[in-house]
PDB file of C-alpha atoms and ligand atoms in Angstrom:
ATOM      1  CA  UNK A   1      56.307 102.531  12.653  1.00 42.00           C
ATOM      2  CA  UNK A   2      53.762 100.448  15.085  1.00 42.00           C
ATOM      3  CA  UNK A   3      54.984  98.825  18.144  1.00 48.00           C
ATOM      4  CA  UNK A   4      54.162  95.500  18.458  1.00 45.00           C
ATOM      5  CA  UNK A   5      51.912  94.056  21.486  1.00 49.00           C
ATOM      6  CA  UNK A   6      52.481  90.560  20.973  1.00 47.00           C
ATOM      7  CA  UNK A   7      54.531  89.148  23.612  1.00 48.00           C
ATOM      8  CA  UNK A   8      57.882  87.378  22.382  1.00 45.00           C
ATOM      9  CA  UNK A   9      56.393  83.884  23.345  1.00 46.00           C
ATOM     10  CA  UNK A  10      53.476  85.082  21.253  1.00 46.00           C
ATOM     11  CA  UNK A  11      55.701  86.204  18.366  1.00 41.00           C
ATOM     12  CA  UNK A  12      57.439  82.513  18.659  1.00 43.00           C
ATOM     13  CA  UNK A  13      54.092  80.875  18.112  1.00 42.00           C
ATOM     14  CA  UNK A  14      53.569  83.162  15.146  1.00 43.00           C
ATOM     15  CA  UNK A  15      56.946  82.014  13.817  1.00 41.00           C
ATOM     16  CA  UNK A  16      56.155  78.273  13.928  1.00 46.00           C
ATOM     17  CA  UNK A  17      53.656  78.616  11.828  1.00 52.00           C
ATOM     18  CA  UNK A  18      50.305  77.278  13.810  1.00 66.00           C
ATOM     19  CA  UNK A  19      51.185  78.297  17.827  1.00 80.00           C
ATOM     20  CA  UNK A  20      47.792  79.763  18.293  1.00 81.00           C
ATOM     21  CA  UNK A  21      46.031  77.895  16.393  1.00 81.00           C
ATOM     22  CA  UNK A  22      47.191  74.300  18.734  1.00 93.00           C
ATOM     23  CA  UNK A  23      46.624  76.818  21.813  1.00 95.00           C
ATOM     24  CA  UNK A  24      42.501  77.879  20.669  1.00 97.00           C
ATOM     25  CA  UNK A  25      42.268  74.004  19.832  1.00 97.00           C
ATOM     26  CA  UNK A  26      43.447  73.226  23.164  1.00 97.00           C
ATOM     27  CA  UNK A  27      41.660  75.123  25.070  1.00 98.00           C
ATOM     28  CA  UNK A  28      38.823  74.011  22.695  1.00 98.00           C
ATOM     29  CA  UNK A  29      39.321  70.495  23.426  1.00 98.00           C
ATOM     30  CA  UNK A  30      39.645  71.145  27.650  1.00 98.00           C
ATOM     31  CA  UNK A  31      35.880  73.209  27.531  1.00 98.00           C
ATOM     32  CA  UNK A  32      34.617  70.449  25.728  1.00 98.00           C
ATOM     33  CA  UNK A  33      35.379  67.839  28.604  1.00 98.00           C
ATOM     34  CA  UNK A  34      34.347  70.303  31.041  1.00 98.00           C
ATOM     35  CA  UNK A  35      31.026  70.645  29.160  1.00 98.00           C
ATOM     36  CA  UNK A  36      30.564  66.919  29.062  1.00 98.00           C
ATOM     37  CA  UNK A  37      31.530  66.643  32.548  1.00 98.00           C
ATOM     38  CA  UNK A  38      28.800  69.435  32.980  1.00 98.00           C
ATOM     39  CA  UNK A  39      26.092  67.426  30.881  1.00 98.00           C
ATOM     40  CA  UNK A  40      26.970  64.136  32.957  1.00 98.00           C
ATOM     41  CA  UNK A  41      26.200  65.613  35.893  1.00 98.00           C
ATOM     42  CA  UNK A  42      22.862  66.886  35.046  1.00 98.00           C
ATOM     43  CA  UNK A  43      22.042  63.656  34.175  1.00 98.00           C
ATOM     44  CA  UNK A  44      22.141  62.574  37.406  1.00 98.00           C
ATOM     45  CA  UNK A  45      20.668  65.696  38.902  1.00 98.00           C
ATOM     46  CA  UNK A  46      17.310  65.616  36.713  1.00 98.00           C
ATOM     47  CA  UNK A  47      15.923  62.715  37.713  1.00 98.00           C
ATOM     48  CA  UNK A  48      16.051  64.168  41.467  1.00 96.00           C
ATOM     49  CA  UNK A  49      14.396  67.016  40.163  1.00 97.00           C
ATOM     50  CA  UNK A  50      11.611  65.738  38.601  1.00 97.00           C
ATOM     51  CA  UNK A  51      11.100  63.313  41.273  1.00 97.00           C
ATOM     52  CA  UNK A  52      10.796  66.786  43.828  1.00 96.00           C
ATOM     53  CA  UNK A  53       8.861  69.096  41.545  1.00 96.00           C
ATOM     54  CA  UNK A  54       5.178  69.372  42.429  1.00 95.00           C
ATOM     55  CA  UNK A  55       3.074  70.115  39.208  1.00 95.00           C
ATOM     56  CA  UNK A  56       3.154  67.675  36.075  1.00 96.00           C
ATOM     57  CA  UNK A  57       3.603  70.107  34.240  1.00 96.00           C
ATOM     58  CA  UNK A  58       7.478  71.017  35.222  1.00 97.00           C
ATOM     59  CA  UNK A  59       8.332  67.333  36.133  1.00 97.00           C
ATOM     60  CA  UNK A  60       7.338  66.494  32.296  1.00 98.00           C
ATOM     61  CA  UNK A  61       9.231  69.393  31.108  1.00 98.00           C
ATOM     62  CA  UNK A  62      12.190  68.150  33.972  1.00 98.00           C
ATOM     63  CA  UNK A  63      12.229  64.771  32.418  1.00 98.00           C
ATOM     64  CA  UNK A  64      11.956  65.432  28.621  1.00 98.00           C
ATOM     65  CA  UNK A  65      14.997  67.840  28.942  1.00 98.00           C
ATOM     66  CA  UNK A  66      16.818  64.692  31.137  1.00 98.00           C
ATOM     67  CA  UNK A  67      16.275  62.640  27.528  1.00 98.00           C
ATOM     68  CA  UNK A  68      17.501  65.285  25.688  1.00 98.00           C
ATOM     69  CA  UNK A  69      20.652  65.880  27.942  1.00 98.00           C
ATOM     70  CA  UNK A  70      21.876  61.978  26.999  1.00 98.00           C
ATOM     71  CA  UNK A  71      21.429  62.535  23.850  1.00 98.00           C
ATOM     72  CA  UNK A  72      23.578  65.862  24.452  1.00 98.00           C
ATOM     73  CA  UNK A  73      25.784  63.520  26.184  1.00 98.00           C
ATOM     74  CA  UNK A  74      25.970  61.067  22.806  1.00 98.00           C
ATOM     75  CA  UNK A  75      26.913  64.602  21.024  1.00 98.00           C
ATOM     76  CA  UNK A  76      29.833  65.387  22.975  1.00 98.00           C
ATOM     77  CA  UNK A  77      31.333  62.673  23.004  1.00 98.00           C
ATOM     78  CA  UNK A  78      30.752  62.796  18.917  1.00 98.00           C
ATOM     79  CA  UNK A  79      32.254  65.921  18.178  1.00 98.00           C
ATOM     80  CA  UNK A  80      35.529  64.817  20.346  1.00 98.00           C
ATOM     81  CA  UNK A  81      35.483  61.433  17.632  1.00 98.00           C
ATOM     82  CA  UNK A  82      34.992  64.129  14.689  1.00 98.00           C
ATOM     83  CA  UNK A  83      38.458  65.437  15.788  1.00 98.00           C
ATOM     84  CA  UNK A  84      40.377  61.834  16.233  1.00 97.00           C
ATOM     85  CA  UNK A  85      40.142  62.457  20.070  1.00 98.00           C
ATOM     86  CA  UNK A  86      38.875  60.283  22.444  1.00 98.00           C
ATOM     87  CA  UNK A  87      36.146  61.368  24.688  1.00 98.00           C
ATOM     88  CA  UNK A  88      37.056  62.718  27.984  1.00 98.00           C
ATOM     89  CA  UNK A  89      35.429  64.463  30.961  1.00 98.00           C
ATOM     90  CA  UNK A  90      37.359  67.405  32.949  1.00 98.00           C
ATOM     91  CA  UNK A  91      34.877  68.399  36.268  1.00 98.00           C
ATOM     92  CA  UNK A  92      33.074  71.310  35.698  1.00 98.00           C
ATOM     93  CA  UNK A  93      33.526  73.179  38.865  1.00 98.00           C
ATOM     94  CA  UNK A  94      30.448  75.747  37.944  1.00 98.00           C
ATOM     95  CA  UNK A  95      27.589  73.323  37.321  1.00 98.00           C
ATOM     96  CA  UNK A  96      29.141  71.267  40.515  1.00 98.00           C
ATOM     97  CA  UNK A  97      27.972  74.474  42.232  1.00 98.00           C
ATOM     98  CA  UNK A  98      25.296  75.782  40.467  1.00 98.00           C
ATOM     99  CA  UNK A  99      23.300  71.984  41.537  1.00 98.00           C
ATOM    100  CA  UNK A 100      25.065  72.186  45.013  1.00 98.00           C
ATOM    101  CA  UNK A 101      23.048  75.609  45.490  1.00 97.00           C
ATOM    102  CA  UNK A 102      20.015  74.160  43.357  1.00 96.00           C
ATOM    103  CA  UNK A 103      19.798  70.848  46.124  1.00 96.00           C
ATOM    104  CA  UNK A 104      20.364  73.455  48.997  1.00 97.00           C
ATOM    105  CA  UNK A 105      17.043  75.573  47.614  1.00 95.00           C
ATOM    106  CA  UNK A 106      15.482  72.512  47.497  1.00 94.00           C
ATOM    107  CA  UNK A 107      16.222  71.865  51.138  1.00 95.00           C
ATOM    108  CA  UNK A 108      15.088  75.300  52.671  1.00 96.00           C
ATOM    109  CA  UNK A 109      11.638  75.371  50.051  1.00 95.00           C
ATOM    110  CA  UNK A 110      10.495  71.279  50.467  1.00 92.00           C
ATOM    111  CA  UNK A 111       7.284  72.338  52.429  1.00 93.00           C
ATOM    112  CA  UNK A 112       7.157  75.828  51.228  1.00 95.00           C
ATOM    113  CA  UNK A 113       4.179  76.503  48.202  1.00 93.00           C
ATOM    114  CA  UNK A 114       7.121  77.950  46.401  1.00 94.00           C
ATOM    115  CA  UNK A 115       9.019  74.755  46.038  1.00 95.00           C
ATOM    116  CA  UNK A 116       8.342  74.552  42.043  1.00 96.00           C
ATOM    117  CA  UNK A 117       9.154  78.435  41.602  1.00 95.00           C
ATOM    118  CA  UNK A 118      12.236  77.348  43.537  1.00 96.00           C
ATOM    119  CA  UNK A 119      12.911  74.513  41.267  1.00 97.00           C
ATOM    120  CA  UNK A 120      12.368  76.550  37.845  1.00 97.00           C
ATOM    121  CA  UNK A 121      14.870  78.928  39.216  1.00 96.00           C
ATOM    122  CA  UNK A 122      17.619  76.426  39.782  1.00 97.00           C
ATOM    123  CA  UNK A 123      16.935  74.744  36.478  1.00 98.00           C
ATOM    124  CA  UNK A 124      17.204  78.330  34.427  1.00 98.00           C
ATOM    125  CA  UNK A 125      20.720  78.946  36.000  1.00 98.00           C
ATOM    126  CA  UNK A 126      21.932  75.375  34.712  1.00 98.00           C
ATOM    127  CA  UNK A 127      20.502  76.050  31.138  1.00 98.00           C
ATOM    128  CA  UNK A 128      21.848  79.679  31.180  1.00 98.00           C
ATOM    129  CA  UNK A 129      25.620  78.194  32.071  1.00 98.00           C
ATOM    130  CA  UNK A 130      24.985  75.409  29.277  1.00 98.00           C
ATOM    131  CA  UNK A 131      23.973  78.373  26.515  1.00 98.00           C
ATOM    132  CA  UNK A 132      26.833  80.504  27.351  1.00 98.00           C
ATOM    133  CA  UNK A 133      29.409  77.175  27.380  1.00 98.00           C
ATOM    134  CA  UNK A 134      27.656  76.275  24.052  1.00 98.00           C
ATOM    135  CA  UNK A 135      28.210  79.769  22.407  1.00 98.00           C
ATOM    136  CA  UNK A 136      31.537  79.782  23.502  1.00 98.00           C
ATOM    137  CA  UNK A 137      32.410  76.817  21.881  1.00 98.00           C
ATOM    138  CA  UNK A 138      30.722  76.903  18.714  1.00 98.00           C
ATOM    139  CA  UNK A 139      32.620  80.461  17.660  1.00 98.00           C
ATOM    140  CA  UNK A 140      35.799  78.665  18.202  1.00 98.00           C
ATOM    141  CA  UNK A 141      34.573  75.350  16.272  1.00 98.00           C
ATOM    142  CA  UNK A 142      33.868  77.744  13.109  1.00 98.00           C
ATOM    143  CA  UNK A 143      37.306  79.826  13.945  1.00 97.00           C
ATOM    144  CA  UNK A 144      38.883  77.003  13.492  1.00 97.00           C
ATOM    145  CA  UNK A 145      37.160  75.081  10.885  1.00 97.00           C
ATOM    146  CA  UNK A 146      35.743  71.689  12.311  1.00 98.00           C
ATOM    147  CA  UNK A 147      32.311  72.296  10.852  1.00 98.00           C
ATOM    148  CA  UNK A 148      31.255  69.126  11.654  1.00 98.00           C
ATOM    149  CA  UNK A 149      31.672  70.040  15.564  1.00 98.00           C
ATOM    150  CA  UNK A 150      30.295  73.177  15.238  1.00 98.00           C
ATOM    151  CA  UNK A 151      26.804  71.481  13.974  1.00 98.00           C
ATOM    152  CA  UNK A 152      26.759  69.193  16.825  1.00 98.00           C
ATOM    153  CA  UNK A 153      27.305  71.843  19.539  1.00 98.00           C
ATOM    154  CA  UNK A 154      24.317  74.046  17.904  1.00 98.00           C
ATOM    155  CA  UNK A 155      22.129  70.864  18.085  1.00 98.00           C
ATOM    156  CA  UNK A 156      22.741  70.882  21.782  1.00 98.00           C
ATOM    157  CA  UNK A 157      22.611  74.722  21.614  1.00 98.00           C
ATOM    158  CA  UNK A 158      19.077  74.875  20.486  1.00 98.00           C
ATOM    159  CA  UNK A 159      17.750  72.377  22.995  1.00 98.00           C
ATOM    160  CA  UNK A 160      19.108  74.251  25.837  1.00 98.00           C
ATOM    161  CA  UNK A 161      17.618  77.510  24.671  1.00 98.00           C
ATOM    162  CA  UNK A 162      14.485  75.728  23.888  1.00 98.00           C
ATOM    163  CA  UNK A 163      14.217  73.837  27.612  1.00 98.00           C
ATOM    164  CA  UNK A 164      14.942  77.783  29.104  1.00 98.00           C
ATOM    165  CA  UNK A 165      12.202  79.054  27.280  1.00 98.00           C
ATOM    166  CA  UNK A 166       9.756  76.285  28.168  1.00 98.00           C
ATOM    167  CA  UNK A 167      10.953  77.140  32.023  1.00 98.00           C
ATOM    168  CA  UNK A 168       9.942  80.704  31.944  1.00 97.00           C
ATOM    169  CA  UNK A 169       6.455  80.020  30.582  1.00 97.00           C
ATOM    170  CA  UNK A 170       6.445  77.660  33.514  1.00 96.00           C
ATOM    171  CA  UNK A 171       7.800  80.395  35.818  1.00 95.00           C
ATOM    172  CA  UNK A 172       5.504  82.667  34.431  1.00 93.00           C
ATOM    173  CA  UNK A 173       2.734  80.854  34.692  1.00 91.00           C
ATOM    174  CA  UNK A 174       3.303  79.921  38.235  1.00 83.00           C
ATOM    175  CA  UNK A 175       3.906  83.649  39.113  1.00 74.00           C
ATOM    176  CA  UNK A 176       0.367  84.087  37.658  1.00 75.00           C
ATOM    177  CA  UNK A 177      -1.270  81.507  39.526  1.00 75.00           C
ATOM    178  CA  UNK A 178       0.369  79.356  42.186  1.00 55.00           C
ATOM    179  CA  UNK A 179       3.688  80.844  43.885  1.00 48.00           C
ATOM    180  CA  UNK A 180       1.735  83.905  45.859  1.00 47.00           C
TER     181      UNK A 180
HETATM  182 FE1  LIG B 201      22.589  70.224  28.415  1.00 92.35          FE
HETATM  183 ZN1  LIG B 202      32.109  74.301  33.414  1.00 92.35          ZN
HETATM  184 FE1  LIG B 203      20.143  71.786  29.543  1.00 92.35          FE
END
């Protein structure tokens, strides 16, 4: 006969039924306000960033993705209504960092030729935390049924995938021209 690996408090859960379940949800529930906190905060950091980047080109793309991040905002706070919840925020300690470095970059590069290329590469990290918090949280939406969620979160998905792509034709084109 098999051993069991469950832990006994693990075991308990089993026993009453829905234990893990209530745990995934809230855990769910505390990345969501971290990813809202996240999303806040870039809406405060884009405009800065358009404002700094040199070609029209990336402060378009800088400012289009700042109206798509309040609507991502909206979202958010949409899927916590779809589960009776009200909206909350929890800081998100990694995109607090991820702009802290991004304003620092901006600092050492302002008269540099490579201030855009600088720019784009700040930008990229933020939109490669938001796709990996996004994932994340859409496989547990569809573990645990709220479908409803789950579409909302890909909406916000595909926009952040999207606004990375546009950044590395950016970087890209940059690299061919400009940044040398
Ligand atoms: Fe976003
Ligand atoms: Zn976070
Ligand atoms: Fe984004």
């Amino acid at each position: 006969m098999k051993h069991s690996m469950k832990s006994p408090k693990q075991e308990q859960a089993q026993d009453q039924g829905n234990g893990q379940e209530s745990d995934l949800h809230d855990l769910f529930l505390d990345e969501l306000a971290d990813t809202l906190s996240a999303e806040k905060q870039l809406t405060k950091a884009l405009p800065k960033m358009a404002e700094a980047a040199e070609s029209d080109e990336l402060r378009e793309a800088i400012e289009s993705h700042l109206e798509e991040t309040k609507q991502q905002v909206n979202r958010l706070e949409q899927v916590f209504k779809s589960l009776d919840e009200t909206p909350r925020t929890k800081k998100c300690k990694g995109m607090e960092g991820i702009l802290e470095e991004g304003e620092e970059m901006l600092e050492d590069e302002k008269d540099s030729s490579a201030l855009d290329a600088a720019l784009i590469s700040g930008a990229q990290k933020v939109e490669h935390y938001e796709i990996a918090s996004y994932g994340t949280l859409i496989a547990w939406a569809e573990k645990m049924g709220h479908q409803q969620a789950a579409t909302l979160l890909k909406q916000n998905l595909k926009e952040e995938k999207a606004a990375d792509e546009k950044l590395t034709e950016l970087a890209t084109a940059f690299a061919n021209d400009k940044a040398n």
